[in-house]
């Protein structure tokens, strides 16, 4: 008789990095080429970095439907949670609404700087006879 494991243990992200953004929202001099790209072709920049983050390539295009860009804001919240960065939902909302290109540039710099591999902890062999 063969037994199957129904639920696998999930990954736990552990970061040894800072709990702050590695660069400020307006630190364009840290990546001038990326900021120029975001300024001149914001949707392309957002789509490329969305895919790099592991989301759908065209997901940021949904930001066109509303005053507050929901995708930019949710990506920023997700990135803060993934990397353990302190902040508030309200702050993310204000940044995403007032300067979308700056938010995508900051998230791009953060992804380049953090490249944290996913490490499974508490994983064990669940081979059943």
PDB file of C-alpha atoms in Angstrom:
ATOM      1  CA  UNK A   1       0.000   0.000   0.000  1.00  0.00           C
ATOM      2  CA  UNK A   2       1.320   3.450  -0.917  1.00  0.00           C
ATOM      3  CA  UNK A   3       0.799   6.446   1.350  1.00  0.00           C
ATOM      4  CA  UNK A   4       0.869  10.021   0.134  1.00  0.00           C
ATOM      5  CA  UNK A   5       1.867  13.137   2.007  1.00  0.00           C
ATOM      6  CA  UNK A   6      -1.020  15.580   1.798  1.00  0.00           C
ATOM      7  CA  UNK A   7       0.623  18.712   3.226  1.00  0.00           C
ATOM      8  CA  UNK A   8       4.275  19.670   2.804  1.00  0.00           C
ATOM      9  CA  UNK A   9       5.986  22.025   5.262  1.00  0.00           C
ATOM     10  CA  UNK A  10       6.122  25.576   3.895  1.00  0.00           C
ATOM     11  CA  UNK A  11       9.238  27.687   3.438  1.00  0.00           C
ATOM     12  CA  UNK A  12      10.210  30.169   6.123  1.00  0.00           C
ATOM     13  CA  UNK A  13      12.064  33.275   5.052  1.00  0.00           C
ATOM     14  CA  UNK A  14      14.905  34.234   7.343  1.00  0.00           C
ATOM     15  CA  UNK A  15      16.753  37.422   6.554  1.00  0.00           C
ATOM     16  CA  UNK A  16      20.044  38.491   8.014  1.00  0.00           C
ATOM     17  CA  UNK A  17      19.683  41.834   6.260  1.00  0.00           C
ATOM     18  CA  UNK A  18      18.481  45.116   7.729  1.00  0.00           C
ATOM     19  CA  UNK A  19      14.827  45.672   8.533  1.00  0.00           C
ATOM     20  CA  UNK A  20      14.927  48.941   6.556  1.00  0.00           C
ATOM     21  CA  UNK A  21      14.877  49.696   2.835  1.00  0.00           C
ATOM     22  CA  UNK A  22      18.430  49.601   1.479  1.00  0.00           C
ATOM     23  CA  UNK A  23      17.793  52.903  -0.308  1.00  0.00           C
ATOM     24  CA  UNK A  24      15.340  55.752   0.035  1.00  0.00           C
ATOM     25  CA  UNK A  25      12.335  56.331  -2.174  1.00  0.00           C
ATOM     26  CA  UNK A  26      14.148  59.130  -4.060  1.00  0.00           C
ATOM     27  CA  UNK A  27      17.675  57.647  -4.229  1.00  0.00           C
ATOM     28  CA  UNK A  28      17.753  57.609  -8.031  1.00  0.00           C
ATOM     29  CA  UNK A  29      21.511  58.184  -8.112  1.00  0.00           C
ATOM     30  CA  UNK A  30      21.991  54.620  -6.832  1.00  0.00           C
ATOM     31  CA  UNK A  31      20.661  53.278 -10.154  1.00  0.00           C
ATOM     32  CA  UNK A  32      20.411  56.094 -12.669  1.00  0.00           C
ATOM     33  CA  UNK A  33      19.789  53.816 -15.671  1.00  0.00           C
ATOM     34  CA  UNK A  34      16.921  52.041 -13.919  1.00  0.00           C
ATOM     35  CA  UNK A  35      15.353  55.312 -12.829  1.00  0.00           C
ATOM     36  CA  UNK A  36      15.567  56.761 -16.341  1.00  0.00           C
ATOM     37  CA  UNK A  37      13.946  53.591 -17.685  1.00  0.00           C
ATOM     38  CA  UNK A  38      11.138  53.893 -15.088  1.00  0.00           C
ATOM     39  CA  UNK A  39      10.660  57.576 -15.884  1.00  0.00           C
ATOM     40  CA  UNK A  40      10.471  57.156 -19.673  1.00  0.00           C
ATOM     41  CA  UNK A  41       8.723  53.789 -19.827  1.00  0.00           C
ATOM     42  CA  UNK A  42       7.177  53.132 -16.429  1.00  0.00           C
ATOM     43  CA  UNK A  43       4.839  50.294 -17.455  1.00  0.00           C
ATOM     44  CA  UNK A  44       7.684  48.360 -19.130  1.00  0.00           C
ATOM     45  CA  UNK A  45       9.928  48.851 -16.083  1.00  0.00           C
ATOM     46  CA  UNK A  46       7.170  47.729 -13.698  1.00  0.00           C
ATOM     47  CA  UNK A  47       6.303  44.666 -15.802  1.00  0.00           C
ATOM     48  CA  UNK A  48       9.912  43.494 -16.035  1.00  0.00           C
ATOM     49  CA  UNK A  49      10.480  43.824 -12.302  1.00  0.00           C
ATOM     50  CA  UNK A  50       7.157  42.207 -11.520  1.00  0.00           C
ATOM     51  CA  UNK A  51       8.286  39.136 -13.465  1.00  0.00           C
ATOM     52  CA  UNK A  52      11.688  39.228 -11.726  1.00  0.00           C
ATOM     53  CA  UNK A  53       9.873  39.253  -8.370  1.00  0.00           C
ATOM     54  CA  UNK A  54       7.966  36.130  -9.407  1.00  0.00           C
ATOM     55  CA  UNK A  55       4.624  37.619 -10.393  1.00  0.00           C
ATOM     56  CA  UNK A  56       2.832  37.769 -13.732  1.00  0.00           C
ATOM     57  CA  UNK A  57       4.588  39.900 -16.357  1.00  0.00           C
ATOM     58  CA  UNK A  58       1.499  42.008 -17.153  1.00  0.00           C
ATOM     59  CA  UNK A  59       0.208  42.368 -13.588  1.00  0.00           C
ATOM     60  CA  UNK A  60       1.306  46.036 -13.179  1.00  0.00           C
ATOM     61  CA  UNK A  61      -0.829  47.009 -16.179  1.00  0.00           C
ATOM     62  CA  UNK A  62      -3.870  46.650 -13.899  1.00  0.00           C
ATOM     63  CA  UNK A  63      -2.714  49.800 -12.064  1.00  0.00           C
ATOM     64  CA  UNK A  64      -4.392  51.856 -14.802  1.00  0.00           C
ATOM     65  CA  UNK A  65      -7.831  51.122 -13.311  1.00  0.00           C
ATOM     66  CA  UNK A  66      -8.074  53.431 -10.334  1.00  0.00           C
ATOM     67  CA  UNK A  67      -6.631  56.376  -8.482  1.00  0.00           C
ATOM     68  CA  UNK A  68      -4.647  54.299  -5.988  1.00  0.00           C
ATOM     69  CA  UNK A  69      -2.498  51.791  -7.914  1.00  0.00           C
ATOM     70  CA  UNK A  70      -3.438  48.472  -6.259  1.00  0.00           C
ATOM     71  CA  UNK A  71      -0.702  46.358  -7.832  1.00  0.00           C
ATOM     72  CA  UNK A  72       2.155  48.728  -7.025  1.00  0.00           C
ATOM     73  CA  UNK A  73       0.910  49.056  -3.471  1.00  0.00           C
ATOM     74  CA  UNK A  74       0.443  45.318  -2.963  1.00  0.00           C
ATOM     75  CA  UNK A  75       3.852  44.524  -4.481  1.00  0.00           C
ATOM     76  CA  UNK A  76       5.458  47.007  -2.086  1.00  0.00           C
ATOM     77  CA  UNK A  77       3.632  45.448   0.884  1.00  0.00           C
ATOM     78  CA  UNK A  78       4.621  41.958  -0.303  1.00  0.00           C
ATOM     79  CA  UNK A  79       8.259  42.986  -0.680  1.00  0.00           C
ATOM     80  CA  UNK A  80       8.295  44.503   2.809  1.00  0.00           C
ATOM     81  CA  UNK A  81       6.930  41.245   4.203  1.00  0.00           C
ATOM     82  CA  UNK A  82       9.293  39.026   2.183  1.00  0.00           C
ATOM     83  CA  UNK A  83      12.395  40.953   3.221  1.00  0.00           C
ATOM     84  CA  UNK A  84      11.256  41.846   6.763  1.00  0.00           C
ATOM     85  CA  UNK A  85      11.250  45.598   6.121  1.00  0.00           C
ATOM     86  CA  UNK A  86       9.432  47.734   8.654  1.00  0.00           C
ATOM     87  CA  UNK A  87       6.710  50.044   7.410  1.00  0.00           C
ATOM     88  CA  UNK A  88       2.979  50.624   7.305  1.00  0.00           C
ATOM     89  CA  UNK A  89       0.240  49.955   4.814  1.00  0.00           C
ATOM     90  CA  UNK A  90      -0.700  53.652   4.896  1.00  0.00           C
ATOM     91  CA  UNK A  91       2.869  54.666   4.036  1.00  0.00           C
ATOM     92  CA  UNK A  92       2.909  52.170   1.154  1.00  0.00           C
ATOM     93  CA  UNK A  93      -0.379  53.584  -0.129  1.00  0.00           C
ATOM     94  CA  UNK A  94       0.906  57.174  -0.070  1.00  0.00           C
ATOM     95  CA  UNK A  95       4.163  56.284  -1.821  1.00  0.00           C
ATOM     96  CA  UNK A  96       2.446  54.164  -4.488  1.00  0.00           C
ATOM     97  CA  UNK A  97      -0.133  56.885  -5.182  1.00  0.00           C
ATOM     98  CA  UNK A  98       2.193  59.895  -5.219  1.00  0.00           C
ATOM     99  CA  UNK A  99       5.266  58.509  -6.977  1.00  0.00           C
ATOM    100  CA  UNK A 100       4.722  55.155  -8.654  1.00  0.00           C
ATOM    101  CA  UNK A 101       7.954  55.294 -10.688  1.00  0.00           C
ATOM    102  CA  UNK A 102      10.023  55.984  -7.554  1.00  0.00           C
ATOM    103  CA  UNK A 103       8.382  53.034  -5.774  1.00  0.00           C
ATOM    104  CA  UNK A 104       9.226  50.653  -8.631  1.00  0.00           C
ATOM    105  CA  UNK A 105      12.809  51.955  -8.717  1.00  0.00           C
ATOM    106  CA  UNK A 106      13.176  51.425  -4.971  1.00  0.00           C
ATOM    107  CA  UNK A 107      11.774  47.904  -5.222  1.00  0.00           C
ATOM    108  CA  UNK A 108      14.126  47.171  -8.133  1.00  0.00           C
ATOM    109  CA  UNK A 109      17.147  48.306  -6.107  1.00  0.00           C
ATOM    110  CA  UNK A 110      15.948  46.224  -3.156  1.00  0.00           C
ATOM    111  CA  UNK A 111      15.649  43.070  -5.264  1.00  0.00           C
ATOM    112  CA  UNK A 112      19.136  43.590  -6.698  1.00  0.00           C
ATOM    113  CA  UNK A 113      20.620  44.142  -3.255  1.00  0.00           C
ATOM    114  CA  UNK A 114      18.883  41.379  -1.326  1.00  0.00           C
ATOM    115  CA  UNK A 115      18.883  38.298  -3.602  1.00  0.00           C
ATOM    116  CA  UNK A 116      17.917  36.124  -0.613  1.00  0.00           C
ATOM    117  CA  UNK A 117      17.660  32.418  -1.456  1.00  0.00           C
ATOM    118  CA  UNK A 118      14.683  30.559  -0.024  1.00  0.00           C
ATOM    119  CA  UNK A 119      15.889  28.232   2.720  1.00  0.00           C
ATOM    120  CA  UNK A 120      13.594  25.477   3.924  1.00  0.00           C
ATOM    121  CA  UNK A 121      13.742  24.987   7.665  1.00  0.00           C
ATOM    122  CA  UNK A 122      12.010  22.270   9.612  1.00  0.00           C
ATOM    123  CA  UNK A 123      11.961  20.173   6.435  1.00  0.00           C
ATOM    124  CA  UNK A 124      12.241  16.467   6.979  1.00  0.00           C
ATOM    125  CA  UNK A 125      12.091  13.370   4.927  1.00  0.00           C
ATOM    126  CA  UNK A 126       8.528  12.125   4.837  1.00  0.00           C
ATOM    127  CA  UNK A 127       9.073   8.992   2.795  1.00  0.00           C
ATOM    128  CA  UNK A 128       6.639   6.399   3.988  1.00  0.00           C
ATOM    129  CA  UNK A 129       7.210   2.688   3.440  1.00  0.00           C
TER     130      UNK A 129
END
